[in-house]
Amino acid sequence: MKWLEQHGADDTEKWLGEALKAARQRTGDEVARRRVWARIEGLLSGNNLPLLRARSLVLPALTGALVALGVVAALWMVPAMRPARAPVAAKRVAPAVASAPQPGLVATRVVSQISSSAPVRTGRGEKARVALVGGTGVELDANSVLSWDAERRPSVERGQARFEVPHQAPGARFAVSAGPYVISVVGTKFHVGVGDDRVSVEVEEGVVEVWRGARSVRLVEGDSWAGPIRGLAPPGIEHRTFLPGTTSRRAALADSPARIENGPASAELTEARSALSEGRTEEALAMLTHCAKGMGPAAENAAYEMGRVLRDGLHRPQAAVTAWLAYRTRFPNGLLRAEADLSILETLARVGDKAAALAEAESFLARYPNSERREEVAKLAARVRGAP
Amino acid sequence: MNQQNSAGSRKPKPVAEDQALVERVRNGDALAWRSLYERFSQPVFRFVSALGVPPEEREDAAQDVFVAVYRGLKGFRGEAQLSTWIYRIAARHASHLGRRRRMRSFLSLLPWHETEIEPQPDPVERASELRLLDRLLDKLSPKKRMVIVLFEIEGLGVNEIANVMGCPPNTVWSRLRHARAELVKAARRIPT
């Protein structure tokens, strides 16, 4: 970055130099790259039809939009024909595209979070499908309210909602608020209900964590849980490992590791990621190792990320597998468990440990029969089998 | 895609190696296709990110780039580096997405249109300096942004950039000079 270093760079120029250096080391999201590979892998064998979007629709859509724009502009320029403001204002309050109610059917609106900042409310006999930024789909039941804050974090204010969350990048979680609770997931399907005095969660697929302050409960597929909105636990049990809700797996939860939010651990994890992006790989690994010894989500993320640093940053695949196995032992139901399983499988395949990779693949397919990664794993297993 | 940091032609590329890889993919070698993807997926993701493609569109953008790469491999004659050729495809696609975003943003100015919400930062990229850099790059014109990203972030030489953008090297130098000056100027305006 000679242009920023010559003639005695000032603080701004030094900062810019550092930022451009960080941008060169931007590693991106491994899971996203893997997902794209799963979609384009079939190109070679010609079975690529599902991934190709209908490009031919783009031009007509654009042309249609421009024609519509021209018509609207013409209307706008003729004062006598200008539409009244009232309908516009009404649309701002409820920007959803409403489908025409059909006799005998429940009216379902379709709302995109990108084009709407107002809460989505459904009335009696009405449902809504909401597309959140990041790919999450929400089915909002009748008499329900879904809102989001300035950072677009959704919140179920009232009623029932079913969430379908696509798999998140490693270290990232999708969170939805429900009353005083925060429901945190990596990628799953679940229902949230908010009544006058209770919040309920039912897990259809994957793993969900429900948090309130420093306490949490972890739910897996088939679990349901409900907790009070007011009058939580009495003082003195602030560090209990589960919320005073009801769940069918309370005994098992009591045995799980304490999950207490750990501020310093989160800061250390952030620091480790910064070190990684700056190329200080060994330092990042040391920080992650330290962080992984702690408690809470930061420790879990660090335990998983150690494997990625060992494999991708330090090119030590065997050590990476050991790290992910350690993650698996410590967090058998962890939010990143599937990711760790897949990383182990892929790394074993990469180093040519055919038998172990196939065993992992079989175990993955048996453990996650409905996983969105199933096809990817099956292809990987087929490739390993076919390898000399 | 390289990381060297001198101007001109920054890092000589093994053209023959590229050509052999392309040939293997053309012949249906699955491992070669995988190897091509592994070699270029990270730069493609990084490149489209630096050109302002928002996180929620990056996967689709990368997918489209590789589909175009695959379809174009038959016509790849090896006259340019494989990396240059892939950058050209990615640049074209990112520009197309940029135009679409600008159209959306223009439409959002219309009185009856809902205000568009700022794209969410990539949860994986928490470093604030990268977010700030992206905001500074947003202030550059698309052509200047492309030049500075290819030169400063992707490490391409001026001749390669000229090849990617289809313009003379002198134009690249000129855009680079202006882009650098504008970037520093924009960075100085950030309140400390």
Coordinates of C-alpha atoms in Angstrom, one line a residue:
Chain A
M1 CA 0.0 0.0 0.0
K2 CA 2.8 2.3 -1.0
W3 CA 0.5 5.3 -1.9
L4 CA -0.6 5.3 1.7
E5 CA 2.8 4.8 3.2
Q6 CA 4.8 7.4 1.3
H7 CA 5.3 11.0 2.3
G8 CA 4.6 10.1 6.0
A9 CA 1.1 8.8 6.2
D10 CA -1.2 10.3 8.7
D11 CA -3.6 8.4 11.0
T12 CA -6.4 8.3 8.5
E13 CA -4.1 7.0 5.8
K14 CA -2.7 4.4 8.1
W15 CA -6.2 3.3 9.1
L16 CA -7.2 3.1 5.4
G17 CA -4.1 1.0 4.7
E18 CA -5.1 -1.4 7.6
A19 CA -8.7 -1.6 6.4
L20 CA -7.6 -2.5 2.8
K21 CA -5.3 -5.1 4.2
A22 CA -8.1 -6.6 6.3
A23 CA -10.3 -6.6 3.1
R24 CA -7.6 -8.6 1.3
Q25 CA -7.8 -11.2 4.1
R26 CA -11.6 -11.3 4.1
T27 CA -12.1 -15.1 4.3
G28 CA -15.8 -15.0 3.8
D29 CA -18.2 -17.6 4.9
E30 CA -17.1 -21.2 4.4
V31 CA -20.7 -22.5 4.8
A32 CA -21.9 -20.2 2.1
R33 CA -19.2 -21.4 -0.3
R34 CA -20.0 -25.0 0.6
R35 CA -23.7 -24.4 -0.1
V36 CA -22.9 -22.8 -3.5
W37 CA -20.7 -25.8 -4.3
A38 CA -23.6 -28.2 -3.4
R39 CA -25.7 -26.3 -6.0
I40 CA -23.2 -26.2 -8.8
E41 CA -21.5 -29.5 -8.3
G42 CA -24.1 -31.2 -10.6
L43 CA -23.3 -29.0 -13.5
L44 CA -20.7 -31.4 -14.8
S45 CA -23.1 -34.3 -14.9
G46 CA -25.7 -32.0 -16.5
N47 CA -28.2 -32.3 -13.7
N48 CA -28.2 -28.6 -12.9
L49 CA -31.8 -27.7 -13.7
P50 CA -33.0 -26.8 -10.2
L51 CA -30.2 -24.3 -9.7
L52 CA -30.8 -22.2 -12.8
R53 CA -33.2 -19.5 -12.3
A54 CA -35.5 -18.4 -15.1
R55 CA -33.4 -15.6 -16.4
S56 CA -35.8 -15.1 -19.3
L57 CA -38.2 -13.6 -16.8
V58 CA -35.8 -10.8 -15.7
L59 CA -36.1 -8.8 -18.9
P60 CA -39.9 -8.9 -19.2
A61 CA -40.2 -8.1 -15.5
L62 CA -37.9 -5.1 -15.9
T63 CA -39.7 -3.9 -19.1
G64 CA -43.1 -4.3 -17.3
A65 CA -41.8 -2.3 -14.3
L66 CA -40.5 0.5 -16.6
V67 CA -43.8 0.6 -18.5
A68 CA -45.7 0.8 -15.2
L69 CA -43.3 3.5 -14.1
G70 CA -44.0 5.5 -17.2
V71 CA -47.7 5.2 -16.8
V72 CA -47.5 6.2 -13.1
A73 CA -45.2 9.1 -14.0
A74 CA -47.7 10.3 -16.6
L75 CA -50.5 10.1 -14.1
W76 CA -48.4 12.0 -11.6
M77 CA -47.8 14.8 -14.1
V78 CA -51.5 15.3 -14.8
P79 CA -52.8 16.9 -11.7
A80 CA -56.4 16.1 -12.5
M81 CA -55.5 12.4 -12.7
R82 CA -53.1 12.3 -9.7
P83 CA -54.2 9.7 -7.2
A84 CA -55.3 10.9 -3.9
R85 CA -52.8 10.8 -1.0
A86 CA -55.0 8.9 1.3
P87 CA -54.5 5.5 -0.3
V88 CA -50.8 6.0 -0.3
A89 CA -50.8 6.8 3.4
A90 CA -52.9 3.7 4.0
K91 CA -50.3 1.6 2.2
R92 CA -47.5 3.0 4.3
V93 CA -49.2 1.7 7.4
A94 CA -49.9 -1.7 5.9
P95 CA -47.5 -2.2 3.0
A96 CA -48.2 -5.8 2.6
V97 CA -49.4 -7.2 -0.7
A98 CA -52.7 -8.6 0.2
S99 CA -54.0 -11.6 -1.7
A100 CA -57.7 -11.4 -2.5
P101 CA -59.7 -13.3 0.1
Q102 CA -61.4 -16.3 -1.4
P103 CA -64.6 -17.7 -0.1
G104 CA -64.0 -20.5 2.4
L105 CA -60.2 -19.8 2.6
V106 CA -58.2 -17.9 5.1
A107 CA -56.7 -14.8 3.6
T108 CA -52.9 -14.9 3.6
R109 CA -50.8 -11.8 3.1
V110 CA -47.2 -11.9 1.9
V111 CA -44.9 -9.3 3.4
S112 CA -41.2 -8.7 2.8
Q113 CA -39.1 -7.3 5.6
I114 CA -37.1 -5.5 3.0
S115 CA -40.0 -3.4 1.8
S116 CA -41.7 -2.9 5.1
S117 CA -40.7 -1.3 8.4
A118 CA -44.1 -1.4 10.1
P119 CA -45.1 -4.4 12.3
V120 CA -47.1 -7.1 10.6
R121 CA -50.5 -7.6 12.2
T122 CA -53.0 -10.2 11.3
G123 CA -56.7 -10.0 12.2
R124 CA -59.3 -12.6 12.7
G125 CA -59.2 -15.3 10.1
E126 CA -56.2 -13.8 8.5
K127 CA -52.6 -15.2 8.1
A128 CA -49.4 -13.7 6.9
R129 CA -46.2 -15.0 5.4
V130 CA -43.3 -12.8 6.2
A131 CA -39.9 -13.0 4.4
L132 CA -37.2 -11.8 6.7
V133 CA -33.8 -10.6 5.5
G134 CA -31.4 -13.5 5.5
G135 CA -33.9 -16.0 4.2
T136 CA -35.9 -16.7 7.2
G137 CA -39.6 -17.4 6.5
V138 CA -42.3 -16.7 9.1
E139 CA -45.9 -17.9 9.0
L140 CA -47.9 -15.6 11.2
D141 CA -51.2 -17.0 12.5
A142 CA -54.4 -15.1 13.0
N143 CA -54.5 -12.4 15.7
S144 CA -50.8 -12.1 15.8
V145 CA -48.2 -9.3 15.6
L146 CA -44.6 -9.5 14.4
S147 CA -42.4 -6.5 14.6
W148 CA -38.7 -5.8 14.3
D149 CA -36.3 -3.3 15.7
A150 CA -33.9 -0.8 14.0
E151 CA -31.4 -3.7 13.4
R152 CA -34.3 -5.8 12.0
R153 CA -34.3 -8.3 14.8
P154 CA -37.8 -9.8 14.8
S155 CA -40.0 -10.0 17.8
V156 CA -43.3 -11.9 18.3
E157 CA -45.5 -9.4 20.1
R158 CA -48.6 -11.5 20.3
G159 CA -50.1 -14.7 18.9
Q160 CA -48.5 -17.6 17.1
A161 CA -45.7 -17.7 14.6
R162 CA -43.8 -20.5 12.9
F163 CA -40.2 -19.8 11.9
E164 CA -38.2 -21.5 9.2
V165 CA -34.6 -20.4 9.6
P166 CA -32.0 -21.3 7.0
H167 CA -28.6 -22.6 8.2
Q168 CA -26.6 -19.7 9.6
A169 CA -22.9 -19.1 9.1
P170 CA -20.6 -20.6 11.8
G171 CA -20.6 -18.3 14.8
A172 CA -23.8 -16.6 13.7
R173 CA -27.2 -17.1 15.2
F174 CA -30.7 -16.0 14.3
A175 CA -32.6 -14.6 17.3
V176 CA -36.2 -13.7 17.8
S177 CA -37.7 -12.0 20.9
A178 CA -40.9 -13.2 22.5
G179 CA -41.8 -11.1 25.6
P180 CA -38.8 -11.2 27.9
Y181 CA -37.3 -14.2 26.2
V182 CA -34.9 -14.4 23.3
I183 CA -35.0 -17.6 21.1
S184 CA -31.6 -18.3 19.5
V185 CA -31.0 -20.7 16.7
V186 CA -28.5 -21.7 14.0
G187 CA -30.9 -23.1 11.5
T188 CA -34.2 -24.8 12.3
K189 CA -38.0 -24.8 12.2
F190 CA -39.9 -23.8 15.3
H191 CA -43.1 -22.2 16.6
V192 CA -43.4 -19.3 19.0
G193 CA -46.5 -18.4 20.9
V194 CA -47.0 -15.3 23.0
G195 CA -50.1 -15.1 25.1
D196 CA -51.2 -12.7 27.8
D197 CA -49.0 -14.4 30.5
R198 CA -47.0 -17.1 28.8
V199 CA -44.5 -17.6 26.0
S200 CA -44.3 -21.0 24.4
V201 CA -41.9 -22.6 22.0
E202 CA -42.2 -25.9 20.0
V203 CA -39.3 -27.2 18.1
E204 CA -40.1 -28.9 14.8
E205 CA -36.5 -29.5 13.6
G206 CA -33.0 -28.6 14.9
V207 CA -31.9 -27.1 18.1
V208 CA -33.3 -24.0 19.8
E209 CA -32.1 -22.1 22.8
V210 CA -34.5 -19.9 24.8
W211 CA -32.7 -17.2 26.9
R212 CA -33.9 -14.8 29.5
G213 CA -31.0 -12.7 30.9
A214 CA -28.3 -15.2 32.0
R215 CA -30.5 -18.2 32.1
S216 CA -31.3 -20.5 29.2
V217 CA -33.0 -23.7 28.2
R218 CA -32.0 -25.8 25.2
L219 CA -34.7 -27.6 23.2
V220 CA -34.3 -30.2 20.5
E221 CA -36.6 -31.6 17.9
G222 CA -40.0 -32.5 19.3
D223 CA -39.5 -30.5 22.5
S224 CA -42.0 -28.0 23.7
W225 CA -41.5 -25.4 26.4
A226 CA -43.5 -22.6 28.1
G227 CA -42.5 -19.9 30.5
P228 CA -44.2 -17.1 32.3
I229 CA -43.9 -13.5 31.0
R230 CA -44.0 -12.1 34.5
G231 CA -42.8 -13.3 37.9
L232 CA -39.7 -15.3 36.8
A233 CA -37.6 -17.2 39.3
P234 CA -37.2 -15.8 42.8
P235 CA -33.9 -14.0 43.6
G236 CA -31.0 -16.3 44.5
I237 CA -31.2 -18.7 41.6
E238 CA -29.8 -16.3 39.0
H239 CA -27.3 -18.9 37.7
R240 CA -29.6 -21.9 37.3
T241 CA -29.0 -23.6 34.1
F242 CA -32.6 -23.7 33.0
L243 CA -35.6 -21.4 33.0
P244 CA -38.5 -22.0 35.2
G245 CA -40.6 -23.1 32.3
T246 CA -42.0 -26.5 31.6
T247 CA -40.2 -28.9 29.3
S248 CA -40.4 -32.6 28.8
R249 CA -36.6 -32.8 29.0
R250 CA -35.9 -30.9 32.2
A251 CA -33.9 -33.7 33.8
A252 CA -31.5 -33.9 30.9
L253 CA -31.2 -30.2 30.8
A254 CA -30.1 -30.1 34.4
D255 CA -27.1 -32.2 33.5
S256 CA -26.1 -30.0 30.6
P257 CA -23.1 -27.6 31.0
A258 CA -24.0 -24.3 32.6
R259 CA -24.7 -21.7 30.0
I260 CA -24.1 -18.4 31.5
E261 CA -23.6 -15.4 29.2
N262 CA -20.0 -14.5 29.5
G263 CA -19.1 -10.9 28.5
P264 CA -15.3 -11.2 28.5
A265 CA -15.5 -14.5 26.6
S266 CA -17.6 -12.9 23.8
A267 CA -15.1 -10.0 23.7
E268 CA -12.2 -12.5 23.4
L269 CA -14.0 -14.3 20.6
T270 CA -14.5 -11.1 18.7
E271 CA -10.8 -10.3 19.3
A272 CA -9.8 -13.7 18.0
R273 CA -11.8 -13.2 14.8
S274 CA -10.1 -9.8 14.3
A275 CA -6.7 -11.4 14.8
L276 CA -7.7 -14.1 12.2
S277 CA -8.8 -11.5 9.7
E278 CA -5.4 -9.7 10.2
G279 CA -3.5 -12.9 9.5
R280 CA -2.4 -13.4 13.1
T281 CA -3.5 -17.0 13.0
E282 CA -1.5 -18.5 15.8
E283 CA -2.6 -15.7 18.1
A284 CA -6.2 -16.2 17.1
L285 CA -5.9 -19.9 17.9
A286 CA -4.5 -19.2 21.3
M287 CA -7.4 -16.8 22.0
L288 CA -9.9 -19.3 20.8
T289 CA -8.4 -22.1 22.9
H290 CA -8.6 -19.9 26.0
C291 CA -12.1 -18.8 25.1
A292 CA -13.3 -22.4 24.5
K293 CA -12.3 -23.2 28.1
G294 CA -15.0 -20.8 29.4
M295 CA -18.8 -21.2 29.4
G296 CA -21.7 -20.2 27.3
P297 CA -22.3 -19.6 23.6
A298 CA -18.9 -17.8 23.1
A299 CA -17.1 -20.9 24.4
E300 CA -19.1 -23.2 22.1
N301 CA -18.4 -21.0 19.1
A302 CA -14.7 -20.8 20.0
A303 CA -14.5 -24.6 20.4
Y304 CA -15.9 -25.0 16.9
E305 CA -13.9 -22.2 15.3
M306 CA -10.6 -23.7 16.6
G307 CA -11.1 -26.5 14.1
R308 CA -11.6 -24.1 11.2
V309 CA -8.4 -22.2 12.1
L310 CA -6.4 -25.4 12.5
R311 CA -7.6 -26.7 9.1
D312 CA -7.8 -23.6 7.0
G313 CA -5.4 -21.3 8.7
L314 CA -2.7 -23.6 9.9
H315 CA -3.2 -26.5 7.4
R316 CA -3.3 -29.1 10.2
P317 CA -6.4 -31.2 9.2
Q318 CA -5.8 -34.0 11.7
A319 CA -5.6 -31.5 14.6
A320 CA -8.7 -29.8 13.2
V321 CA -10.6 -33.1 13.4
T322 CA -9.4 -33.6 17.0
A323 CA -10.6 -30.1 17.8
W324 CA -14.1 -30.8 16.3
L325 CA -14.2 -34.2 18.1
A326 CA -13.5 -32.4 21.4
Y327 CA -16.3 -29.9 20.5
R328 CA -18.6 -32.8 19.9
T329 CA -17.8 -34.5 23.2
R330 CA -18.3 -31.3 25.1
F331 CA -21.4 -30.0 23.3
P332 CA -23.2 -33.2 22.1
N333 CA -26.3 -31.2 21.4
G334 CA -24.6 -28.0 20.5
L335 CA -26.0 -25.5 18.0
L336 CA -23.0 -26.1 15.8
R337 CA -23.1 -29.9 16.2
A338 CA -24.2 -30.5 12.6
E339 CA -21.6 -28.1 11.3
A340 CA -18.9 -29.9 13.3
D341 CA -20.1 -33.3 12.0
L342 CA -19.9 -32.0 8.5
S343 CA -16.5 -30.4 9.0
I344 CA -15.1 -33.6 10.4
L345 CA -16.6 -35.6 7.5
E346 CA -15.3 -33.2 4.9
T347 CA -11.8 -33.0 6.4
L348 CA -11.5 -36.8 6.7
A349 CA -12.5 -37.1 3.0
R350 CA -9.9 -34.4 2.1
V351 CA -7.1 -36.2 3.9
G352 CA -8.1 -39.5 2.3
D353 CA -9.3 -41.3 5.4
K354 CA -11.9 -43.1 3.4
A355 CA -13.2 -45.5 6.1
A356 CA -13.6 -42.9 8.7
A357 CA -15.2 -40.4 6.3
L358 CA -17.8 -43.0 5.2
A359 CA -18.6 -43.9 8.8
E360 CA -19.1 -40.2 9.5
A361 CA -21.3 -39.8 6.5
E362 CA -23.5 -42.7 7.5
S363 CA -23.7 -41.4 11.0
F364 CA -24.6 -37.9 9.7
L365 CA -27.4 -39.3 7.4
A366 CA -28.8 -41.3 10.3
R367 CA -28.6 -38.5 12.8
Y368 CA -30.1 -35.8 10.5
P369 CA -32.7 -37.5 8.3
N370 CA -34.3 -34.2 7.3
S371 CA -31.2 -32.0 7.1
E372 CA -30.8 -29.5 4.2
R373 CA -27.3 -30.8 4.0
R374 CA -28.3 -34.4 3.4
E375 CA -27.8 -34.2 -0.4
E376 CA -24.4 -32.6 0.0
V377 CA -23.3 -35.4 2.4
A378 CA -24.7 -38.1 0.2
K379 CA -22.7 -36.7 -2.8
L380 CA -19.6 -36.4 -0.7
A381 CA -20.0 -40.0 0.5
A382 CA -20.5 -41.2 -3.1
R383 CA -17.3 -39.4 -4.1
V384 CA -15.3 -40.9 -1.3
R385 CA -16.6 -44.3 -2.2
G386 CA -15.6 -43.8 -5.8
A387 CA -12.1 -42.5 -4.9
P388 CA -9.2 -44.9 -5.6
Chain B
M1 CA -6.1 -14.4 -8.2
N2 CA -3.1 -13.0 -6.4
Q3 CA -2.0 -10.9 -3.6
Q4 CA 1.1 -9.2 -4.9
N5 CA 1.5 -5.6 -4.3
S6 CA 3.3 -3.9 -7.1
A7 CA 1.8 -2.2 -10.1
G8 CA 2.1 -3.2 -13.7
S9 CA 1.8 -7.0 -14.1
R10 CA 1.9 -8.0 -10.4
K11 CA 2.3 -11.8 -10.4
P12 CA 3.1 -14.0 -13.4
K13 CA 0.4 -16.6 -13.8
P14 CA 1.0 -20.2 -14.8
V15 CA -1.1 -20.0 -17.9
A16 CA -0.3 -23.5 -19.0
E17 CA -1.5 -24.9 -15.7
D18 CA -4.7 -22.9 -16.0
Q19 CA -5.2 -24.2 -19.5
A20 CA -4.7 -27.8 -18.3
L21 CA -7.2 -27.3 -15.6
V22 CA -9.7 -25.9 -18.0
E23 CA -9.1 -28.8 -20.4
R24 CA -9.7 -31.3 -17.6
V25 CA -13.0 -29.6 -16.7
R26 CA -14.1 -29.6 -20.3
N27 CA -13.4 -33.3 -20.4
G28 CA -15.8 -33.9 -17.5
D29 CA -13.2 -34.3 -14.7
A30 CA -15.2 -33.7 -11.5
L31 CA -12.0 -33.3 -9.4
A32 CA -10.8 -30.6 -11.7
W33 CA -14.1 -28.7 -11.5
R34 CA -13.9 -29.0 -7.7
S35 CA -10.4 -27.8 -7.8
L36 CA -11.3 -24.8 -9.9
Y37 CA -14.1 -24.0 -7.5
E38 CA -11.9 -24.3 -4.5
R39 CA -9.3 -22.1 -6.0
F40 CA -11.6 -19.3 -7.1
S41 CA -14.6 -19.4 -4.8
Q42 CA -13.0 -17.4 -2.0
P43 CA -11.7 -14.6 -4.4
V44 CA -15.1 -14.5 -6.1
F45 CA -17.0 -14.1 -2.7
R46 CA -14.4 -11.5 -1.6
F47 CA -14.6 -9.6 -4.9
V48 CA -18.4 -9.4 -5.0
S49 CA -18.5 -8.4 -1.3
A50 CA -16.0 -5.6 -2.0
L51 CA -18.1 -4.5 -4.9
G52 CA -21.0 -4.0 -2.6
V53 CA -23.1 -7.1 -3.2
P54 CA -25.1 -7.4 0.1
P55 CA -24.6 -10.5 2.2
E56 CA -28.0 -11.9 1.3
E57 CA -27.3 -11.8 -2.4
R58 CA -23.7 -13.1 -2.3
E59 CA -24.4 -16.8 -2.5
D60 CA -26.7 -16.3 -5.6
A61 CA -24.1 -14.0 -7.1
A62 CA -21.3 -16.5 -6.6
Q63 CA -23.5 -19.3 -8.0
D64 CA -24.3 -17.3 -11.1
V65 CA -20.7 -16.5 -11.6
F66 CA -19.7 -20.1 -11.5
V67 CA -22.6 -21.2 -13.7
A68 CA -21.4 -18.6 -16.2
V69 CA -17.8 -19.8 -15.8
Y70 CA -18.8 -23.4 -16.5
R71 CA -20.9 -22.4 -19.5
G72 CA -18.1 -20.2 -20.9
L73 CA -15.3 -22.7 -20.4
K74 CA -15.9 -24.1 -23.9
G75 CA -15.1 -20.7 -25.3
F76 CA -12.1 -20.0 -23.0
R77 CA -9.1 -19.8 -25.4
G78 CA -6.5 -19.0 -22.8
E79 CA -5.7 -15.6 -24.2
A80 CA -6.1 -14.1 -20.8
Q81 CA -5.3 -15.6 -17.4
L82 CA -8.1 -17.8 -16.1
S83 CA -8.3 -15.6 -13.0
T84 CA -8.7 -12.5 -15.2
W85 CA -11.4 -14.1 -17.2
I86 CA -13.3 -15.2 -14.0
Y87 CA -12.9 -11.7 -12.6
R88 CA -14.4 -10.3 -15.8
I89 CA -17.4 -12.5 -15.4
A90 CA -17.7 -11.7 -11.7
A91 CA -17.3 -7.9 -12.4
R92 CA -20.0 -8.0 -15.1
H93 CA -22.4 -9.8 -12.8
A94 CA -21.7 -7.6 -9.8
S95 CA -22.2 -4.5 -12.1
H96 CA -25.6 -6.0 -13.1
L97 CA -26.6 -6.5 -9.5
G98 CA -25.4 -3.0 -8.7
R99 CA -27.6 -1.5 -11.4
R100 CA -30.5 -3.5 -10.1
R101 CA -29.8 -2.2 -6.6
R102 CA -29.6 1.4 -7.8
M103 CA -32.9 1.0 -9.6
R104 CA -34.5 -0.3 -6.4
S105 CA -33.0 2.5 -4.5
F106 CA -34.3 5.0 -7.1
L107 CA -37.8 3.4 -6.9
S108 CA -37.7 3.7 -3.2
L109 CA -37.5 7.5 -3.6
L110 CA -40.9 7.6 -5.2
P111 CA -43.5 9.0 -2.8
W112 CA -45.7 5.8 -2.6
H113 CA -42.8 3.4 -2.3
E114 CA -41.6 2.1 1.1
T115 CA -38.2 3.2 2.3
E116 CA -35.7 0.4 1.7
I117 CA -33.8 -0.7 4.8
E118 CA -30.0 -0.7 4.8
P119 CA -28.6 -4.1 4.0
Q120 CA -27.6 -6.1 7.1
P121 CA -23.9 -6.6 7.7
D122 CA -22.6 -10.1 7.2
P123 CA -22.7 -11.7 10.6
V124 CA -19.4 -13.4 9.8
E125 CA -17.7 -10.0 9.2
R126 CA -18.0 -8.3 12.5
A127 CA -14.9 -6.2 12.1
S128 CA -16.0 -2.7 12.2
E129 CA -13.2 -1.4 10.0
L130 CA -14.4 -3.7 7.1
R131 CA -17.9 -2.3 7.4
L132 CA -16.6 1.2 7.4
L133 CA -14.4 0.5 4.4
D134 CA -17.5 -0.9 2.6
R135 CA -19.3 2.4 3.3
L136 CA -16.4 4.4 2.0
L137 CA -16.3 2.3 -1.2
D138 CA -20.0 2.9 -1.6
K139 CA -19.2 6.5 -2.1
L140 CA -17.1 5.8 -5.2
S141 CA -18.5 5.5 -8.7
P142 CA -18.9 1.9 -9.8
K143 CA -15.9 2.1 -12.2
K144 CA -13.6 3.7 -9.7
R145 CA -14.7 1.2 -7.1
M146 CA -14.0 -1.7 -9.5
V147 CA -10.5 -0.4 -10.2
I148 CA -9.5 0.2 -6.6
V149 CA -11.0 -3.2 -5.5
L150 CA -9.1 -5.1 -8.2
F151 CA -5.9 -3.2 -7.6
E152 CA -5.8 -2.8 -3.8
I153 CA -7.8 -5.8 -2.6
E154 CA -7.5 -8.4 -5.3
G155 CA -3.9 -7.5 -6.2
L156 CA -4.3 -7.4 -10.0
G157 CA -1.9 -5.5 -12.1
V158 CA -3.0 -2.6 -14.2
N159 CA -2.8 -4.5 -17.5
E160 CA -5.0 -7.3 -16.1
I161 CA -7.5 -4.7 -14.7
A162 CA -7.6 -3.1 -18.2
N163 CA -8.4 -6.6 -19.5
V164 CA -11.1 -7.2 -17.0
M165 CA -12.7 -3.8 -17.5
G166 CA -12.2 -3.6 -21.3
C167 CA -10.4 -0.2 -21.2
P168 CA -6.9 1.1 -21.9
P169 CA -4.3 0.8 -19.0
N170 CA -4.0 4.6 -18.9
T171 CA -7.7 4.8 -18.1
V172 CA -7.1 2.3 -15.3
W173 CA -4.3 4.5 -13.9
S174 CA -6.4 7.6 -14.1
R175 CA -9.4 5.9 -12.3
L176 CA -7.1 4.5 -9.7
R177 CA -5.6 7.9 -8.9
H178 CA -9.0 9.5 -8.6
A179 CA -10.4 6.6 -6.6
R180 CA -7.5 6.7 -4.1
A181 CA -7.9 10.5 -3.7
E182 CA -11.7 10.2 -3.1
L183 CA -11.2 7.3 -0.7
V184 CA -8.8 9.2 1.4
K185 CA -11.0 12.3 1.3
A186 CA -14.0 10.2 2.3
A187 CA -12.0 8.6 5.1
R188 CA -11.0 12.0 6.5
R189 CA -14.7 13.0 6.8
I190 CA -15.3 10.1 9.2
P191 CA -15.9 11.7 12.7
T192 CA -13.3 10.4 15.1

